[in-house]
């Protein structure tokens, strides 16, 4: 796509997203808020999977850590919107940095396994540490966020949606900027040939740890948005299913294309929550089928597939 | 000091035997995971689902909760192994087209298959925990260290131990085993020597899956059968493989025995921290010896 056209499309999509609460009823804004939170998670995962070549099976962990941190702050300290958000970013980022020290030294199948195992540990922790997390019941009664310190809680779905949209856009911009920066270019080099990057003098450990931390921080932000919308957090929010959904969003959308991950997140959420529910709660079955189909049929995802080429008539072979 | 040791053994001996049973069972499960990993470099996330299939074979044959005769139980193990073997064969056929596309695609594909299989199982059998009684004749208890202990678990230790010895023998002493070990180290070279690696990989996949499914029946009277068990089994299997080392059979055995003890002895000595012990052990091994206790291959390869 030409740069002018794609930036026009980007501006148009943002305007459409801003206009949603003015046009549609509240439940649409609520659904979209959830989609945006998951989309931000998927975008941050894409920074790892698509840009840096670090496929994580446990990205729900920093998301969940951020969600719990935001919920605790909102409940016990202040629900002034930026505070739980920032705490969630720090919590998710720190969690990623601390676990990342172990993880980023491995790659390939080993990295996949480790991310899965650490996320599962976080999941178990959330279930067992009842004093902090409320155990399997989770934390509920999280107050609605306020837009001024000590101000009135936000009750309009549309206003909450706008806050979530704003943070989503900022988070998206941070990830986009990271992937375009020197760091992002080094990460692509890492993805394509780690040995070469190491031999020309890059410290692959610090590069990987840095991106792991950034992705963790953004995932934490996504977790705080999730809590801002649901006002409830439970161990299910950092279960393997969340990691799997985020990964599916990235793969369906197209690895390394950040906006593809957003589309993927929308698709996955709708498939699981709406279509799955109408099929009598067979969400996992449907999700599994989408997984299989995505791997076989859309290896580059929506965003990476050259649709025009796919649907132009093949040139006729010369008749000899 | 000796009195203290003696006390420790009488106090915890039964728990340690329990850990041995768990460890042996884990080895049967993790072996397939480790070998598929080693030979094909595929993270098979459907491995737990295959275990679950095996467990529900036992549930299906059990019918109305009546106790099975030993013969019927053995038949269930065999049937599960056959079903598992065919599933493994099918899995390897499904994974092959994406084999060149990197680890993530293979993992995603097997994850998708695992979701479908376990949801279909839940659809057929419901979400309740289904217990699987030990077969008649093995459901009694013996007295060990002055406490009564289920005979079945002792049988699991013996049967699992035999399976472990058998697998070790095949891998370490036979021609097929040497080909498998060679494929773990250098598949291209094995292929260049004129070995049909495609068949080899399919065979390893099928055998690993057959073991996992048989493990589902054998482990049934201990772990029961319920939706979600597949994830638990898969995770424990992954931890065993990480601790033991990629593609190493003896490593898987050591890892399984260690995790078995941590799962039981750890739970009984430090109940508050039990859930972290397993992963803590894994983190420690990774920190000190990233290639696993008995792994030869670089963890970063």
Short mmCIF file of N, CA and C in Angstrom, two decimals, chain B residues 28-190:
data_model
loop_
_atom_site.label_atom_id
_atom_site.label_comp_id
_atom_site.label_asym_id
_atom_site.label_seq_id
_atom_site.Cartn_x
_atom_site.Cartn_y
_atom_site.Cartn_z
N UNK B 28 6.78 -42.47 31.68
CA UNK B 28 6.05 -43.06 30.55
C UNK B 28 5.44 -41.96 29.68
N UNK B 29 4.94 -40.91 30.35
CA UNK B 29 4.31 -39.81 29.60
C UNK B 29 5.36 -38.95 28.90
N UNK B 30 6.43 -38.61 29.63
CA UNK B 30 7.37 -37.61 29.12
C UNK B 30 8.27 -38.18 28.04
N UNK B 31 8.43 -39.51 28.01
CA UNK B 31 9.37 -40.09 27.05
C UNK B 31 9.00 -39.70 25.62
N UNK B 32 7.71 -39.85 25.27
CA UNK B 32 7.27 -39.52 23.92
C UNK B 32 7.50 -38.05 23.61
N UNK B 33 7.18 -37.21 24.57
CA UNK B 33 7.36 -35.76 24.40
C UNK B 33 8.82 -35.45 24.10
N UNK B 34 9.69 -36.06 24.89
CA UNK B 34 11.11 -35.79 24.77
C UNK B 34 11.66 -36.28 23.43
N UNK B 35 11.23 -37.47 23.01
CA UNK B 35 11.79 -38.02 21.77
C UNK B 35 11.28 -37.28 20.54
N UNK B 36 9.99 -36.95 20.53
CA UNK B 36 9.45 -36.19 19.40
C UNK B 36 10.17 -34.85 19.29
N UNK B 37 10.37 -34.27 20.45
CA UNK B 37 11.15 -33.07 20.59
C UNK B 37 12.53 -33.23 19.99
N UNK B 38 13.20 -34.30 20.39
CA UNK B 38 14.57 -34.51 19.97
C UNK B 38 14.68 -34.85 18.50
N UNK B 39 13.82 -35.77 18.03
CA UNK B 39 13.97 -36.25 16.66
C UNK B 39 13.43 -35.25 15.66
N UNK B 40 12.31 -34.62 15.97
CA UNK B 40 11.64 -33.79 14.99
C UNK B 40 11.74 -32.32 15.34
N UNK B 41 12.24 -32.02 16.53
CA UNK B 41 12.32 -30.64 17.01
C UNK B 41 10.94 -29.99 17.02
N UNK B 42 9.94 -30.77 17.40
CA UNK B 42 8.58 -30.27 17.46
C UNK B 42 8.12 -30.26 18.92
N UNK B 43 7.55 -29.16 19.34
CA UNK B 43 6.91 -29.12 20.65
C UNK B 43 5.49 -29.61 20.47
N UNK B 44 5.21 -30.83 20.90
CA UNK B 44 3.91 -31.42 20.65
C UNK B 44 2.95 -31.09 21.79
N UNK B 45 2.18 -30.01 21.61
CA UNK B 45 1.27 -29.59 22.66
C UNK B 45 0.03 -30.47 22.73
N UNK B 46 -0.09 -31.43 21.80
CA UNK B 46 -1.24 -32.34 21.84
C UNK B 46 -0.92 -33.58 22.66
N UNK B 47 0.27 -33.63 23.23
CA UNK B 47 0.67 -34.82 23.96
C UNK B 47 -0.25 -35.08 25.17
N UNK B 48 -0.60 -34.02 25.87
CA UNK B 48 -1.50 -34.15 27.01
C UNK B 48 -2.87 -34.64 26.58
N UNK B 49 -3.33 -34.18 25.41
CA UNK B 49 -4.64 -34.59 24.91
C UNK B 49 -4.65 -36.07 24.60
N UNK B 50 -3.51 -36.59 24.15
CA UNK B 50 -3.44 -38.02 23.86
C UNK B 50 -3.50 -38.83 25.16
N UNK B 51 -2.82 -38.32 26.19
CA UNK B 51 -2.94 -38.95 27.50
C UNK B 51 -4.41 -39.00 27.92
N UNK B 52 -5.09 -37.86 27.72
CA UNK B 52 -6.50 -37.75 28.11
C UNK B 52 -7.35 -38.77 27.35
N UNK B 53 -7.06 -38.93 26.05
CA UNK B 53 -7.77 -39.94 25.25
C UNK B 53 -7.63 -41.31 25.89
N UNK B 54 -6.40 -41.62 26.30
CA UNK B 54 -6.16 -42.91 26.94
C UNK B 54 -6.98 -43.06 28.21
N UNK B 55 -6.99 -42.02 29.03
CA UNK B 55 -7.73 -42.08 30.28
C UNK B 55 -9.21 -42.31 30.02
N UNK B 56 -9.74 -41.67 28.97
CA UNK B 56 -11.18 -41.82 28.71
C UNK B 56 -11.50 -43.13 27.99
N UNK B 57 -10.50 -43.76 27.39
CA UNK B 57 -10.71 -45.12 26.90
C UNK B 57 -11.07 -46.00 28.09
N UNK B 58 -10.32 -45.81 29.18
CA UNK B 58 -10.62 -46.58 30.40
C UNK B 58 -12.02 -46.24 30.91
N UNK B 59 -12.36 -44.95 30.91
CA UNK B 59 -13.69 -44.55 31.38
C UNK B 59 -14.78 -45.20 30.54
N UNK B 60 -14.59 -45.19 29.20
CA UNK B 60 -15.60 -45.73 28.30
C UNK B 60 -15.77 -47.23 28.52
N UNK B 61 -14.64 -47.94 28.69
CA UNK B 61 -14.73 -49.39 28.86
C UNK B 61 -15.27 -49.75 30.23
N UNK B 62 -15.13 -48.81 31.16
CA UNK B 62 -15.55 -49.06 32.53
C UNK B 62 -17.05 -49.20 32.63
N UNK B 63 -17.78 -48.52 31.74
CA UNK B 63 -19.23 -48.58 31.77
C UNK B 63 -19.80 -48.01 33.04
N UNK B 64 -20.61 -48.79 33.74
CA UNK B 64 -21.33 -48.29 34.91
C UNK B 64 -20.55 -48.29 36.19
N UNK B 65 -19.25 -48.12 36.15
CA UNK B 65 -18.48 -48.01 37.37
C UNK B 65 -18.12 -49.34 38.00
N UNK B 66 -18.39 -50.44 37.28
CA UNK B 66 -18.02 -51.73 37.83
C UNK B 66 -16.52 -51.93 37.71
N UNK B 67 -16.01 -52.72 38.60
CA UNK B 67 -14.58 -52.98 38.61
C UNK B 67 -14.23 -53.88 37.44
N UNK B 68 -13.12 -53.56 36.78
CA UNK B 68 -12.69 -54.39 35.67
C UNK B 68 -11.87 -55.56 36.18
N UNK B 69 -11.94 -56.66 35.46
CA UNK B 69 -11.00 -57.73 35.75
C UNK B 69 -9.63 -57.30 35.25
N UNK B 70 -8.62 -57.99 35.75
CA UNK B 70 -7.26 -57.66 35.35
C UNK B 70 -7.09 -57.75 33.84
N UNK B 71 -7.76 -58.78 33.27
CA UNK B 71 -7.65 -58.99 31.83
C UNK B 71 -8.25 -57.81 31.07
N UNK B 72 -9.44 -57.37 31.52
CA UNK B 72 -10.10 -56.25 30.86
C UNK B 72 -9.25 -54.99 30.98
N UNK B 73 -8.63 -54.82 32.16
CA UNK B 73 -7.80 -53.63 32.35
C UNK B 73 -6.61 -53.67 31.40
N UNK B 74 -5.99 -54.86 31.30
CA UNK B 74 -4.88 -55.00 30.36
C UNK B 74 -5.34 -54.72 28.95
N UNK B 75 -6.56 -55.18 28.62
CA UNK B 75 -7.11 -54.92 27.30
C UNK B 75 -7.28 -53.43 27.06
N UNK B 76 -7.73 -52.71 28.11
CA UNK B 76 -7.91 -51.26 27.99
C UNK B 76 -6.57 -50.58 27.72
N UNK B 77 -5.53 -51.04 28.42
CA UNK B 77 -4.20 -50.47 28.20
C UNK B 77 -3.79 -50.67 26.75
N UNK B 78 -4.01 -51.89 26.26
CA UNK B 78 -3.61 -52.22 24.89
C UNK B 78 -4.40 -51.39 23.88
N UNK B 79 -5.73 -51.31 24.10
CA UNK B 79 -6.58 -50.55 23.18
C UNK B 79 -6.16 -49.09 23.16
N UNK B 80 -5.90 -48.54 24.37
CA UNK B 80 -5.48 -47.15 24.44
C UNK B 80 -4.16 -46.96 23.69
N UNK B 81 -3.24 -47.91 23.85
CA UNK B 81 -1.96 -47.81 23.16
C UNK B 81 -2.16 -47.80 21.65
N UNK B 82 -3.09 -48.65 21.18
CA UNK B 82 -3.32 -48.71 19.73
C UNK B 82 -3.93 -47.39 19.25
N UNK B 83 -4.94 -46.91 19.98
CA UNK B 83 -5.56 -45.63 19.60
C UNK B 83 -4.51 -44.52 19.64
N UNK B 84 -3.70 -44.52 20.71
CA UNK B 84 -2.66 -43.51 20.83
C UNK B 84 -1.67 -43.59 19.67
N UNK B 85 -1.30 -44.82 19.32
CA UNK B 85 -0.35 -44.98 18.22
C UNK B 85 -0.88 -44.41 16.92
N UNK B 86 -2.16 -44.69 16.64
CA UNK B 86 -2.74 -44.15 15.42
C UNK B 86 -2.84 -42.62 15.49
N UNK B 87 -3.17 -42.09 16.70
CA UNK B 87 -3.24 -40.63 16.83
C UNK B 87 -1.86 -40.02 16.57
N UNK B 88 -0.83 -40.66 17.11
CA UNK B 88 0.51 -40.15 16.90
C UNK B 88 0.89 -40.16 15.42
N UNK B 89 0.48 -41.24 14.75
CA UNK B 89 0.74 -41.35 13.32
C UNK B 89 0.03 -40.21 12.58
N UNK B 90 -1.25 -40.00 12.94
CA UNK B 90 -2.00 -38.92 12.32
C UNK B 90 -1.38 -37.56 12.61
N UNK B 91 -0.96 -37.37 13.86
CA UNK B 91 -0.34 -36.10 14.24
C UNK B 91 0.91 -35.84 13.41
N UNK B 92 1.74 -36.85 13.26
CA UNK B 92 2.98 -36.62 12.52
C UNK B 92 2.66 -36.29 11.07
N UNK B 93 1.60 -36.92 10.53
CA UNK B 93 1.21 -36.61 9.15
C UNK B 93 0.69 -35.17 9.05
N UNK B 94 -0.01 -34.71 10.10
CA UNK B 94 -0.54 -33.35 10.06
C UNK B 94 0.56 -32.32 10.24
N UNK B 95 1.57 -32.67 11.04
CA UNK B 95 2.64 -31.70 11.32
C UNK B 95 3.61 -31.59 10.15
N UNK B 96 3.76 -32.69 9.39
CA UNK B 96 4.79 -32.70 8.35
C UNK B 96 4.70 -31.53 7.37
N UNK B 97 3.51 -31.18 6.86
CA UNK B 97 3.46 -30.08 5.88
C UNK B 97 3.98 -28.75 6.44
N UNK B 98 3.96 -28.56 7.76
CA UNK B 98 4.42 -27.29 8.30
C UNK B 98 5.78 -27.44 8.98
N UNK B 99 6.42 -28.61 8.76
CA UNK B 99 7.66 -28.88 9.49
C UNK B 99 8.75 -27.87 9.18
N UNK B 100 8.73 -27.32 7.97
CA UNK B 100 9.79 -26.39 7.60
C UNK B 100 9.50 -24.97 8.07
N UNK B 101 8.34 -24.75 8.68
CA UNK B 101 7.92 -23.37 8.94
C UNK B 101 8.26 -22.87 10.33
N UNK B 102 9.04 -23.59 11.06
CA UNK B 102 9.48 -23.06 12.35
C UNK B 102 8.66 -23.60 13.51
N UNK B 103 9.21 -23.37 14.71
CA UNK B 103 8.66 -23.99 15.90
C UNK B 103 7.26 -23.53 16.24
N UNK B 104 7.01 -22.25 16.00
CA UNK B 104 5.74 -21.69 16.43
C UNK B 104 4.58 -22.33 15.68
N UNK B 105 4.72 -22.48 14.37
CA UNK B 105 3.62 -23.03 13.58
C UNK B 105 3.29 -24.45 14.02
N UNK B 106 4.34 -25.23 14.28
CA UNK B 106 4.10 -26.60 14.72
C UNK B 106 3.40 -26.61 16.08
N UNK B 107 3.88 -25.74 16.96
CA UNK B 107 3.28 -25.69 18.30
C UNK B 107 1.81 -25.26 18.18
N UNK B 108 1.54 -24.26 17.32
CA UNK B 108 0.17 -23.78 17.17
C UNK B 108 -0.74 -24.86 16.62
N UNK B 109 -0.23 -25.59 15.63
CA UNK B 109 -1.03 -26.64 15.02
C UNK B 109 -1.39 -27.70 16.06
N UNK B 110 -0.38 -28.15 16.83
CA UNK B 110 -0.66 -29.18 17.82
C UNK B 110 -1.55 -28.61 18.94
N UNK B 111 -1.40 -27.32 19.23
CA UNK B 111 -2.27 -26.70 20.22
C UNK B 111 -3.72 -26.73 19.74
N UNK B 112 -3.92 -26.37 18.46
CA UNK B 112 -5.27 -26.41 17.90
C UNK B 112 -5.86 -27.80 17.99
N UNK B 113 -5.05 -28.80 17.62
CA UNK B 113 -5.53 -30.19 17.68
C UNK B 113 -5.87 -30.56 19.12
N UNK B 114 -5.01 -30.13 20.06
CA UNK B 114 -5.26 -30.46 21.47
C UNK B 114 -6.58 -29.85 21.94
N UNK B 115 -6.84 -28.58 21.55
CA UNK B 115 -8.10 -27.94 21.96
C UNK B 115 -9.29 -28.70 21.42
N UNK B 116 -9.21 -29.09 20.14
CA UNK B 116 -10.33 -29.80 19.51
C UNK B 116 -10.55 -31.15 20.21
N UNK B 117 -9.47 -31.90 20.39
CA UNK B 117 -9.60 -33.23 20.98
C UNK B 117 -10.18 -33.15 22.39
N UNK B 118 -9.61 -32.23 23.21
CA UNK B 118 -10.07 -32.23 24.60
C UNK B 118 -11.50 -31.70 24.70
N UNK B 119 -11.88 -30.79 23.80
CA UNK B 119 -13.27 -30.31 23.86
C UNK B 119 -14.23 -31.39 23.38
N UNK B 120 -13.81 -32.17 22.38
CA UNK B 120 -14.66 -33.27 21.92
C UNK B 120 -14.84 -34.30 23.04
N UNK B 121 -13.75 -34.57 23.76
CA UNK B 121 -13.83 -35.51 24.88
C UNK B 121 -14.78 -34.99 25.95
N UNK B 122 -14.65 -33.67 26.24
CA UNK B 122 -15.53 -33.08 27.25
C UNK B 122 -16.99 -33.13 26.79
N UNK B 123 -17.21 -32.98 25.48
CA UNK B 123 -18.56 -33.02 24.93
C UNK B 123 -19.17 -34.40 25.13
N UNK B 124 -18.33 -35.43 24.90
CA UNK B 124 -18.81 -36.80 24.97
C UNK B 124 -19.00 -37.27 26.43
N UNK B 125 -18.06 -36.89 27.30
CA UNK B 125 -18.07 -37.48 28.64
C UNK B 125 -18.45 -36.50 29.75
N UNK B 126 -18.68 -35.24 29.40
CA UNK B 126 -19.08 -34.28 30.42
C UNK B 126 -17.89 -33.72 31.17
N UNK B 127 -18.17 -32.77 32.06
CA UNK B 127 -17.09 -32.05 32.73
C UNK B 127 -16.75 -32.61 34.11
N UNK B 128 -17.44 -33.68 34.51
CA UNK B 128 -17.20 -34.19 35.86
C UNK B 128 -15.90 -34.99 35.93
N UNK B 129 -15.38 -35.08 37.15
CA UNK B 129 -14.23 -35.95 37.37
C UNK B 129 -14.72 -37.38 37.34
N UNK B 130 -14.13 -38.21 36.49
CA UNK B 130 -14.51 -39.63 36.43
C UNK B 130 -13.40 -40.44 37.05
N UNK B 131 -13.71 -41.13 38.14
CA UNK B 131 -12.67 -41.94 38.75
C UNK B 131 -12.61 -43.29 38.06
N UNK B 132 -11.42 -43.85 38.03
CA UNK B 132 -11.20 -45.14 37.38
C UNK B 132 -10.68 -46.07 38.46
N UNK B 133 -11.50 -47.05 38.88
CA UNK B 133 -11.03 -47.93 39.96
C UNK B 133 -9.92 -48.85 39.48
N UNK B 134 -9.06 -49.24 40.41
CA UNK B 134 -8.02 -50.20 40.08
C UNK B 134 -8.67 -51.53 39.74
N UNK B 135 -8.05 -52.34 38.88
CA UNK B 135 -8.67 -53.60 38.49
C UNK B 135 -8.80 -54.56 39.67
N UNK B 136 -9.76 -55.45 39.57
CA UNK B 136 -10.00 -56.41 40.65
C UNK B 136 -8.73 -57.23 40.90
N UNK B 137 -8.46 -57.47 42.15
CA UNK B 137 -7.26 -58.23 42.49
C UNK B 137 -6.09 -57.33 42.85
N UNK B 138 -6.09 -56.09 42.30
CA UNK B 138 -5.01 -55.16 42.60
C UNK B 138 -5.52 -53.98 43.41
N UNK B 139 -6.78 -54.09 43.88
CA UNK B 139 -7.37 -52.94 44.55
C UNK B 139 -7.21 -53.01 46.07
N UNK B 140 -6.49 -54.01 46.55
CA UNK B 140 -6.31 -54.12 47.99
C UNK B 140 -5.19 -53.20 48.48
N UNK B 141 -4.78 -53.41 49.73
CA UNK B 141 -3.67 -52.61 50.20
C UNK B 141 -2.67 -53.49 50.93
N UNK B 142 -1.45 -53.05 50.93
CA UNK B 142 -0.37 -53.77 51.61
C UNK B 142 0.11 -52.89 52.76
N UNK B 143 0.84 -53.49 53.68
CA UNK B 143 1.35 -52.71 54.80
C UNK B 143 2.83 -52.41 54.57
N UNK B 144 3.14 -51.12 54.52
CA UNK B 144 4.53 -50.69 54.35
C UNK B 144 4.84 -49.68 55.43
N UNK B 145 5.98 -49.82 56.09
CA UNK B 145 6.36 -48.90 57.17
C UNK B 145 5.21 -48.72 58.16
N UNK B 146 4.50 -49.80 58.42
CA UNK B 146 3.43 -49.73 59.39
C UNK B 146 2.19 -49.00 58.91
N UNK B 147 2.15 -48.63 57.62
CA UNK B 147 0.93 -47.99 57.12
C UNK B 147 0.40 -48.80 55.96
N UNK B 148 -0.91 -48.71 55.76
CA UNK B 148 -1.45 -49.46 54.64
C UNK B 148 -1.26 -48.63 53.36
N UNK B 149 -0.99 -49.34 52.29
CA UNK B 149 -0.66 -48.66 51.04
C UNK B 149 -1.31 -49.41 49.90
N UNK B 150 -1.95 -48.68 48.94
CA UNK B 150 -2.64 -49.38 47.84
C UNK B 150 -1.68 -50.22 47.01
N UNK B 151 -2.06 -51.48 46.81
CA UNK B 151 -1.22 -52.39 46.03
C UNK B 151 -1.05 -51.87 44.60
N UNK B 152 -2.13 -51.25 44.08
CA UNK B 152 -2.09 -50.85 42.67
C UNK B 152 -0.89 -49.97 42.37
N UNK B 153 -0.57 -49.07 43.33
CA UNK B 153 0.55 -48.16 43.05
C UNK B 153 1.88 -48.90 42.99
N UNK B 154 1.96 -49.96 43.80
CA UNK B 154 3.18 -50.78 43.72
C UNK B 154 3.27 -51.44 42.34
N UNK B 155 2.10 -51.88 41.83
CA UNK B 155 2.08 -52.49 40.50
C UNK B 155 2.49 -51.46 39.45
N UNK B 156 2.01 -50.22 39.62
CA UNK B 156 2.38 -49.16 38.67
C UNK B 156 3.90 -49.00 38.65
N UNK B 157 4.50 -49.05 39.84
CA UNK B 157 5.96 -48.88 39.90
C UNK B 157 6.64 -50.01 39.12
N UNK B 158 6.14 -51.25 39.30
CA UNK B 158 6.75 -52.38 38.62
C UNK B 158 6.53 -52.28 37.11
N UNK B 159 5.26 -52.07 36.71
CA UNK B 159 4.95 -52.02 35.27
C UNK B 159 5.66 -50.85 34.61
N UNK B 160 5.58 -49.68 35.24
CA UNK B 160 6.26 -48.51 34.69
C UNK B 160 7.76 -48.72 34.64
N UNK B 161 8.28 -49.36 35.68
CA UNK B 161 9.71 -49.63 35.68
C UNK B 161 10.10 -50.55 34.53
N UNK B 162 9.28 -51.57 34.27
CA UNK B 162 9.56 -52.46 33.15
C UNK B 162 9.51 -51.70 31.83
N UNK B 163 8.49 -50.84 31.69
CA UNK B 163 8.39 -50.04 30.47
C UNK B 163 9.64 -49.17 30.31
N UNK B 164 10.08 -48.57 31.44
CA UNK B 164 11.25 -47.71 31.38
C UNK B 164 12.48 -48.49 30.96
N UNK B 165 12.66 -49.68 31.57
CA UNK B 165 13.82 -50.50 31.20
C UNK B 165 13.73 -50.89 29.73
N UNK B 166 12.53 -51.28 29.31
CA UNK B 166 12.34 -51.66 27.91
C UNK B 166 12.69 -50.52 26.97
N UNK B 167 12.18 -49.32 27.28
CA UNK B 167 12.43 -48.17 26.42
C UNK B 167 13.92 -47.84 26.39
N UNK B 168 14.54 -47.88 27.56
CA UNK B 168 15.98 -47.61 27.62
C UNK B 168 16.75 -48.63 26.78
N UNK B 169 16.31 -49.91 26.88
CA UNK B 169 17.00 -50.94 26.11
C UNK B 169 16.86 -50.67 24.61
N UNK B 170 15.62 -50.38 24.18
CA UNK B 170 15.40 -50.15 22.75
C UNK B 170 16.23 -48.96 22.27
N UNK B 171 16.23 -47.88 23.05
CA UNK B 171 16.91 -46.67 22.60
C UNK B 171 18.43 -46.82 22.66
N UNK B 172 18.91 -47.45 23.70
CA UNK B 172 20.36 -47.47 23.91
C UNK B 172 21.05 -48.68 23.28
N UNK B 173 20.31 -49.78 23.06
CA UNK B 173 21.00 -51.01 22.67
C UNK B 173 20.64 -51.55 21.28
N UNK B 174 19.53 -51.10 20.72
CA UNK B 174 19.13 -51.70 19.44
C UNK B 174 19.52 -50.79 18.28
N UNK B 175 19.39 -51.34 17.06
CA UNK B 175 19.74 -50.58 15.86
C UNK B 175 18.76 -49.41 15.66
N UNK B 176 17.46 -49.72 15.85
CA UNK B 176 16.46 -48.65 15.71
C UNK B 176 16.79 -47.52 16.69
N UNK B 177 17.13 -47.92 17.92
CA UNK B 177 17.44 -46.93 18.94
C UNK B 177 18.62 -46.07 18.55
N UNK B 178 19.63 -46.69 17.97
CA UNK B 178 20.79 -45.89 17.60
C UNK B 178 20.43 -44.92 16.49
N UNK B 179 19.53 -45.33 15.58
CA UNK B 179 19.08 -44.41 14.53
C UNK B 179 18.32 -43.24 15.14
N UNK B 180 17.47 -43.56 16.13
CA UNK B 180 16.71 -42.48 16.77
C UNK B 180 17.67 -41.51 17.45
N UNK B 181 18.65 -42.06 18.19
CA UNK B 181 19.59 -41.17 18.87
C UNK B 181 20.39 -40.36 17.87
N UNK B 182 20.77 -40.99 16.75
CA UNK B 182 21.52 -40.26 15.74
C UNK B 182 20.67 -39.15 15.15
N UNK B 183 19.35 -39.42 14.98
CA UNK B 183 18.47 -38.38 14.42
C UNK B 183 18.32 -37.20 15.36
N UNK B 184 18.41 -37.46 16.65
CA UNK B 184 18.34 -36.35 17.60
C UNK B 184 19.52 -35.41 17.37
N UNK B 185 20.69 -36.00 17.13
CA UNK B 185 21.90 -35.18 17.00
C UNK B 185 21.98 -34.55 15.62
N UNK B 186 21.76 -35.34 14.56
CA UNK B 186 21.96 -34.80 13.21
C UNK B 186 21.06 -35.49 12.20
N UNK B 187 19.81 -35.02 12.08
CA UNK B 187 18.86 -35.69 11.18
C UNK B 187 19.32 -35.71 9.72
N UNK B 188 19.94 -34.63 9.27
CA UNK B 188 20.36 -34.59 7.86
C UNK B 188 21.36 -35.72 7.57
N UNK B 189 22.29 -35.91 8.49
CA UNK B 189 23.31 -36.92 8.28
C UNK B 189 22.68 -38.31 8.23
N UNK B 190 21.73 -38.55 9.13
CA UNK B 190 21.07 -39.86 9.14
C UNK B 190 20.35 -40.08 7.83
#
